């Protein structure tokens, strides 16, 4: 298999993340970048980190890092659109062709006998029913809150009392932004407390931008 550029590696990761999110049923699930990289046979984690940062710079994903340095991410609408359009390097089409062959039992990994140059890449054409079934903004907010709750619950540096307080803050924030009239001082207070947990910051910024706060 040819050596990939960071741009190609980023699009490959994005395609694999998109596929995982589709399997889970929603684009706004927080996904483990490290696990996805391993699942598609990428072992140069330094390159994976560079590619992930490039995707974030391009607005395709939001990244979070846990206390051990492990990367997680969820796909933004920009990233979703890039995958649906087939990407810019051709690697997304190759990856989708590889997955089809793999499901049919023809290959077992993205190395060895598989050569992406063997056939012209096939550009992914999104399904019409997938587009028509896009989740509502309310569902987006629910899933972002759920992702933040997962980060809080899985953070070993937080004491149980602190976790309970943060979860209450998240529920209060969810209720406030669902209201027709938002109590901005209260929202600012909740956000200030929640941003003390660094991994929550990107998700909070996305949530506030979605509501125009």
mmCIF file of C-alpha atoms in Angstrom:
data_model
loop_
_atom_site.group_PDB
_atom_site.id
_atom_site.type_symbol
_atom_site.label_atom_id
_atom_site.label_comp_id
_atom_site.label_asym_id
_atom_site.label_seq_id
_atom_site.Cartn_x
_atom_site.Cartn_y
_atom_site.Cartn_z
ATOM 1 C CA UNK A 1 0.000 0.000 0.000
ATOM 2 C CA UNK A 2 1.396 3.400 -0.907
ATOM 3 C CA UNK A 3 2.529 5.772 1.798
ATOM 4 C CA UNK A 4 -0.208 8.273 2.555
ATOM 5 C CA UNK A 5 0.140 12.020 3.069
ATOM 6 C CA UNK A 6 -1.212 13.582 6.265
ATOM 7 C CA UNK A 7 -4.131 14.914 4.203
ATOM 8 C CA UNK A 8 -4.969 11.431 2.927
ATOM 9 C CA UNK A 9 -4.532 9.947 6.385
ATOM 10 C CA UNK A 10 -6.916 12.545 7.790
ATOM 11 C CA UNK A 11 -9.580 11.756 5.198
ATOM 12 C CA UNK A 12 -9.136 8.023 5.849
ATOM 13 C CA UNK A 13 -9.684 8.579 9.574
ATOM 14 C CA UNK A 14 -12.681 10.782 8.852
ATOM 15 C CA UNK A 15 -14.233 8.121 6.600
ATOM 16 C CA UNK A 16 -13.753 5.467 9.291
ATOM 17 C CA UNK A 17 -15.210 7.765 11.968
ATOM 18 C CA UNK A 18 -18.178 8.539 9.727
ATOM 19 C CA UNK A 19 -18.803 4.830 9.222
ATOM 20 C CA UNK A 20 -18.641 4.206 12.981
ATOM 21 C CA UNK A 21 -21.025 7.096 13.680
ATOM 22 C CA UNK A 22 -23.470 5.745 11.078
ATOM 23 C CA UNK A 23 -23.333 2.363 12.806
ATOM 24 C CA UNK A 24 -24.157 4.053 16.122
ATOM 25 C CA UNK A 25 -27.011 5.910 14.434
ATOM 26 C CA UNK A 26 -25.921 9.520 14.888
ATOM 27 C CA UNK A 27 -23.032 11.779 13.868
ATOM 28 C CA UNK A 28 -22.680 13.442 17.270
ATOM 29 C CA UNK A 29 -21.386 10.472 19.228
ATOM 30 C CA UNK A 30 -17.958 10.946 20.763
ATOM 31 C CA UNK A 31 -15.615 8.481 19.044
ATOM 32 C CA UNK A 32 -12.219 7.146 20.086
ATOM 33 C CA UNK A 33 -9.716 8.228 17.442
ATOM 34 C CA UNK A 34 -7.124 5.807 18.833
ATOM 35 C CA UNK A 35 -9.458 2.805 18.571
ATOM 36 C CA UNK A 36 -10.574 3.715 15.068
ATOM 37 C CA UNK A 37 -6.948 4.123 13.934
ATOM 38 C CA UNK A 38 -6.098 0.651 15.274
ATOM 39 C CA UNK A 39 -9.204 -0.866 13.686
ATOM 40 C CA UNK A 40 -8.139 0.286 10.215
ATOM 41 C CA UNK A 41 -4.532 -0.813 10.686
ATOM 42 C CA UNK A 42 -2.823 2.518 11.405
ATOM 43 C CA UNK A 43 0.083 2.110 13.834
ATOM 44 C CA UNK A 44 1.927 5.416 13.382
ATOM 45 C CA UNK A 45 0.121 7.247 16.164
ATOM 46 C CA UNK A 46 2.208 10.400 15.752
ATOM 47 C CA UNK A 47 0.905 10.670 12.175
ATOM 48 C CA UNK A 48 -2.619 9.907 13.403
ATOM 49 C CA UNK A 49 -2.373 12.815 15.858
ATOM 50 C CA UNK A 50 -1.119 15.160 13.105
ATOM 51 C CA UNK A 51 -3.925 14.076 10.796
ATOM 52 C CA UNK A 52 -6.495 14.554 13.564
ATOM 53 C CA UNK A 53 -5.207 18.053 14.288
ATOM 54 C CA UNK A 54 -5.421 18.873 10.581
ATOM 55 C CA UNK A 55 -9.035 17.678 10.499
ATOM 56 C CA UNK A 56 -9.793 19.894 13.493
ATOM 57 C CA UNK A 57 -8.108 22.906 11.850
ATOM 58 C CA UNK A 58 -10.255 22.328 8.767
ATOM 59 C CA UNK A 59 -13.403 22.237 10.928
ATOM 60 C CA UNK A 60 -14.174 18.576 10.150
ATOM 61 C CA UNK A 61 -14.034 17.297 13.735
ATOM 62 C CA UNK A 62 -13.888 18.494 17.322
ATOM 63 C CA UNK A 63 -11.143 16.831 19.372
ATOM 64 C CA UNK A 64 -10.988 16.117 23.090
ATOM 65 C CA UNK A 65 -8.115 14.599 25.069
ATOM 66 C CA UNK A 66 -8.469 12.630 28.288
ATOM 67 C CA UNK A 67 -6.039 12.678 31.223
ATOM 68 C CA UNK A 68 -3.913 9.971 29.566
ATOM 69 C CA UNK A 69 -3.624 11.821 26.263
ATOM 70 C CA UNK A 70 -6.029 9.572 24.329
ATOM 71 C CA UNK A 71 -7.863 11.378 21.529
ATOM 72 C CA UNK A 72 -11.607 11.322 21.022
ATOM 73 C CA UNK A 73 -13.629 13.273 18.484
ATOM 74 C CA UNK A 74 -17.005 13.798 16.946
ATOM 75 C CA UNK A 75 -17.725 14.794 13.383
ATOM 76 C CA UNK A 76 -18.965 18.290 12.564
ATOM 77 C CA UNK A 77 -21.406 19.039 9.731
ATOM 78 C CA UNK A 78 -18.367 20.154 7.669
ATOM 79 C CA UNK A 79 -16.723 16.769 8.159
ATOM 80 C CA UNK A 80 -19.952 14.938 7.397
ATOM 81 C CA UNK A 81 -20.326 16.894 4.180
ATOM 82 C CA UNK A 82 -16.736 16.165 3.141
ATOM 83 C CA UNK A 83 -17.266 12.408 3.477
ATOM 84 C CA UNK A 84 -20.608 12.535 1.669
ATOM 85 C CA UNK A 85 -18.939 14.390 -1.229
ATOM 86 C CA UNK A 86 -16.153 11.782 -1.456
ATOM 87 C CA UNK A 87 -13.344 13.946 -0.053
ATOM 88 C CA UNK A 88 -10.560 15.712 -1.904
ATOM 89 C CA UNK A 89 -7.777 13.102 -2.169
ATOM 90 C CA UNK A 90 -9.607 10.003 -3.431
ATOM 91 C CA UNK A 91 -8.829 7.980 -0.313
ATOM 92 C CA UNK A 92 -12.439 8.030 0.904
ATOM 93 C CA UNK A 93 -13.613 6.334 -2.282
ATOM 94 C CA UNK A 94 -10.815 3.782 -1.940
ATOM 95 C CA UNK A 95 -11.728 3.132 1.682
ATOM 96 C CA UNK A 96 -15.376 2.545 0.837
ATOM 97 C CA UNK A 97 -14.391 0.160 -1.969
ATOM 98 C CA UNK A 98 -12.091 -1.651 0.442
ATOM 99 C CA UNK A 99 -14.931 -1.981 2.972
ATOM 100 C CA UNK A 100 -17.255 -3.447 0.364
ATOM 101 C CA UNK A 101 -14.629 -6.019 -0.655
ATOM 102 C CA UNK A 102 -13.864 -6.732 3.005
ATOM 103 C CA UNK A 103 -17.524 -7.392 3.842
ATOM 104 C CA UNK A 104 -17.649 -9.808 0.922
ATOM 105 C CA UNK A 105 -14.698 -11.705 2.425
ATOM 106 C CA UNK A 106 -12.156 -10.670 -0.196
ATOM 107 C CA UNK A 107 -9.620 -9.017 2.132
ATOM 108 C CA UNK A 108 -8.927 -8.815 5.834
ATOM 109 C CA UNK A 109 -7.137 -5.526 6.340
ATOM 110 C CA UNK A 110 -5.816 -2.362 4.730
ATOM 111 C CA UNK A 111 -2.371 -3.853 4.242
ATOM 112 C CA UNK A 112 -0.806 -6.888 2.597
ATOM 113 C CA UNK A 113 -2.422 -7.868 -0.689
ATOM 114 C CA UNK A 114 -4.802 -4.911 -0.861
ATOM 115 C CA UNK A 115 -3.586 -2.287 -3.319
ATOM 116 C CA UNK A 116 -5.700 0.886 -3.555
ATOM 117 C CA UNK A 117 -4.233 1.626 -6.998
ATOM 118 C CA UNK A 118 -5.631 -1.639 -8.419
ATOM 119 C CA UNK A 119 -8.925 0.012 -9.438
ATOM 120 C CA UNK A 120 -10.009 3.624 -9.859
ATOM 121 C CA UNK A 121 -11.497 5.003 -6.661
ATOM 122 C CA UNK A 122 -15.278 4.937 -6.449
ATOM 123 C CA UNK A 123 -16.733 8.186 -5.138
ATOM 124 C CA UNK A 124 -19.287 7.701 -2.398
ATOM 125 C CA UNK A 125 -22.739 8.934 -3.360
ATOM 126 C CA UNK A 126 -24.881 9.602 -0.273
ATOM 127 C CA UNK A 127 -28.253 7.911 0.073
ATOM 128 C CA UNK A 128 -31.237 10.216 -0.352
ATOM 129 C CA UNK A 129 -33.067 8.690 2.615
ATOM 130 C CA UNK A 130 -30.017 9.323 4.822
ATOM 131 C CA UNK A 131 -30.177 13.013 4.003
ATOM 132 C CA UNK A 132 -33.911 13.209 4.628
ATOM 133 C CA UNK A 133 -33.517 11.506 8.006
ATOM 134 C CA UNK A 134 -31.049 14.001 9.475
ATOM 135 C CA UNK A 135 -31.609 14.564 13.187
ATOM 136 C CA UNK A 136 -33.177 17.723 14.491
ATOM 137 C CA UNK A 137 -31.278 20.442 16.358
ATOM 138 C CA UNK A 138 -32.908 19.250 19.570
ATOM 139 C CA UNK A 139 -31.514 15.756 19.015
ATOM 140 C CA UNK A 140 -28.077 17.254 18.291
ATOM 141 C CA UNK A 141 -28.158 19.076 21.626
ATOM 142 C CA UNK A 142 -29.256 15.922 23.462
ATOM 143 C CA UNK A 143 -26.372 13.923 22.014
ATOM 144 C CA UNK A 144 -23.797 16.629 22.777
ATOM 145 C CA UNK A 145 -25.016 16.742 26.391
ATOM 146 C CA UNK A 146 -24.851 12.938 26.517
ATOM 147 C CA UNK A 147 -21.268 13.004 25.206
ATOM 148 C CA UNK A 148 -20.279 15.502 27.901
ATOM 149 C CA UNK A 149 -21.930 13.362 30.567
ATOM 150 C CA UNK A 150 -19.877 10.416 29.363
ATOM 151 C CA UNK A 151 -16.670 12.466 29.604
ATOM 152 C CA UNK A 152 -17.520 13.501 33.160
ATOM 153 C CA UNK A 153 -18.440 9.985 34.264
ATOM 154 C CA UNK A 154 -15.266 8.500 32.769
ATOM 155 C CA UNK A 155 -12.839 11.112 34.136
ATOM 156 C CA UNK A 156 -10.787 9.384 36.884
ATOM 157 C CA UNK A 157 -9.429 12.715 38.131
ATOM 158 C CA UNK A 158 -12.861 13.872 39.281
ATOM 159 C CA UNK A 159 -14.221 12.931 42.701
ATOM 160 C CA UNK A 160 -17.721 11.467 42.810
ATOM 161 C CA UNK A 161 -19.168 14.597 44.444
ATOM 162 C CA UNK A 162 -17.621 16.774 41.728
ATOM 163 C CA UNK A 163 -19.048 14.476 39.045
ATOM 164 C CA UNK A 164 -22.534 14.756 40.542
ATOM 165 C CA UNK A 165 -22.283 18.561 40.631
ATOM 166 C CA UNK A 166 -21.098 18.710 37.014
ATOM 167 C CA UNK A 167 -23.888 16.404 35.870
ATOM 168 C CA UNK A 168 -26.426 18.671 37.578
ATOM 169 C CA UNK A 169 -24.837 21.643 35.795
ATOM 170 C CA UNK A 170 -25.157 19.828 32.469
ATOM 171 C CA UNK A 171 -28.831 19.055 33.044
ATOM 172 C CA UNK A 172 -29.476 22.661 34.085
ATOM 173 C CA UNK A 173 -27.690 23.869 30.958
ATOM 174 C CA UNK A 174 -29.731 21.516 28.768
ATOM 175 C CA UNK A 175 -32.984 22.765 30.290
ATOM 176 C CA UNK A 176 -31.974 26.407 29.899
ATOM 177 C CA UNK A 177 -30.991 26.205 26.241
ATOM 178 C CA UNK A 178 -34.235 24.366 25.477
ATOM 179 C CA UNK A 179 -36.255 27.312 26.784
ATOM 180 C CA UNK A 180 -37.737 29.966 24.545
ATOM 181 C CA UNK A 181 -36.205 32.657 26.774
ATOM 182 C CA UNK A 182 -32.715 31.761 27.991
ATOM 183 C CA UNK A 183 -31.418 32.984 31.343
ATOM 184 C CA UNK A 184 -27.993 34.012 30.024
ATOM 185 C CA UNK A 185 -26.389 34.827 33.408
ATOM 186 C CA UNK A 186 -27.326 31.344 34.620
ATOM 187 C CA UNK A 187 -26.026 29.756 31.416
ATOM 188 C CA UNK A 188 -22.761 31.698 31.760
ATOM 189 C CA UNK A 189 -22.431 30.446 35.336
ATOM 190 C CA UNK A 190 -23.004 26.826 34.294
ATOM 191 C CA UNK A 191 -20.581 27.105 31.380
ATOM 192 C CA UNK A 192 -17.921 28.675 33.605
ATOM 193 C CA UNK A 193 -18.095 25.729 36.007
ATOM 194 C CA UNK A 194 -18.163 23.131 33.244
ATOM 195 C CA UNK A 195 -15.198 24.636 31.372
ATOM 196 C CA UNK A 196 -13.020 23.885 34.393
ATOM 197 C CA UNK A 197 -12.988 20.376 32.890
ATOM 198 C CA UNK A 198 -10.824 20.977 29.802
ATOM 199 C CA UNK A 199 -12.224 18.068 27.778
ATOM 200 C CA UNK A 200 -15.710 19.630 27.855
ATOM 201 C CA UNK A 201 -14.665 22.957 26.369
ATOM 202 C CA UNK A 202 -14.914 22.100 22.623
ATOM 203 C CA UNK A 203 -18.342 20.544 23.081
ATOM 204 C CA UNK A 204 -19.574 23.493 25.101
ATOM 205 C CA UNK A 205 -18.360 25.912 22.428
ATOM 206 C CA UNK A 206 -20.221 23.930 19.761
ATOM 207 C CA UNK A 207 -23.364 23.809 21.859
ATOM 208 C CA UNK A 208 -23.362 27.559 22.470
ATOM 209 C CA UNK A 209 -22.637 28.305 18.811
ATOM 210 C CA UNK A 210 -25.601 26.140 17.763
ATOM 211 C CA UNK A 211 -27.873 28.239 19.984
ATOM 212 C CA UNK A 212 -26.220 31.534 19.022
ATOM 213 C CA UNK A 213 -25.267 32.285 22.631
#
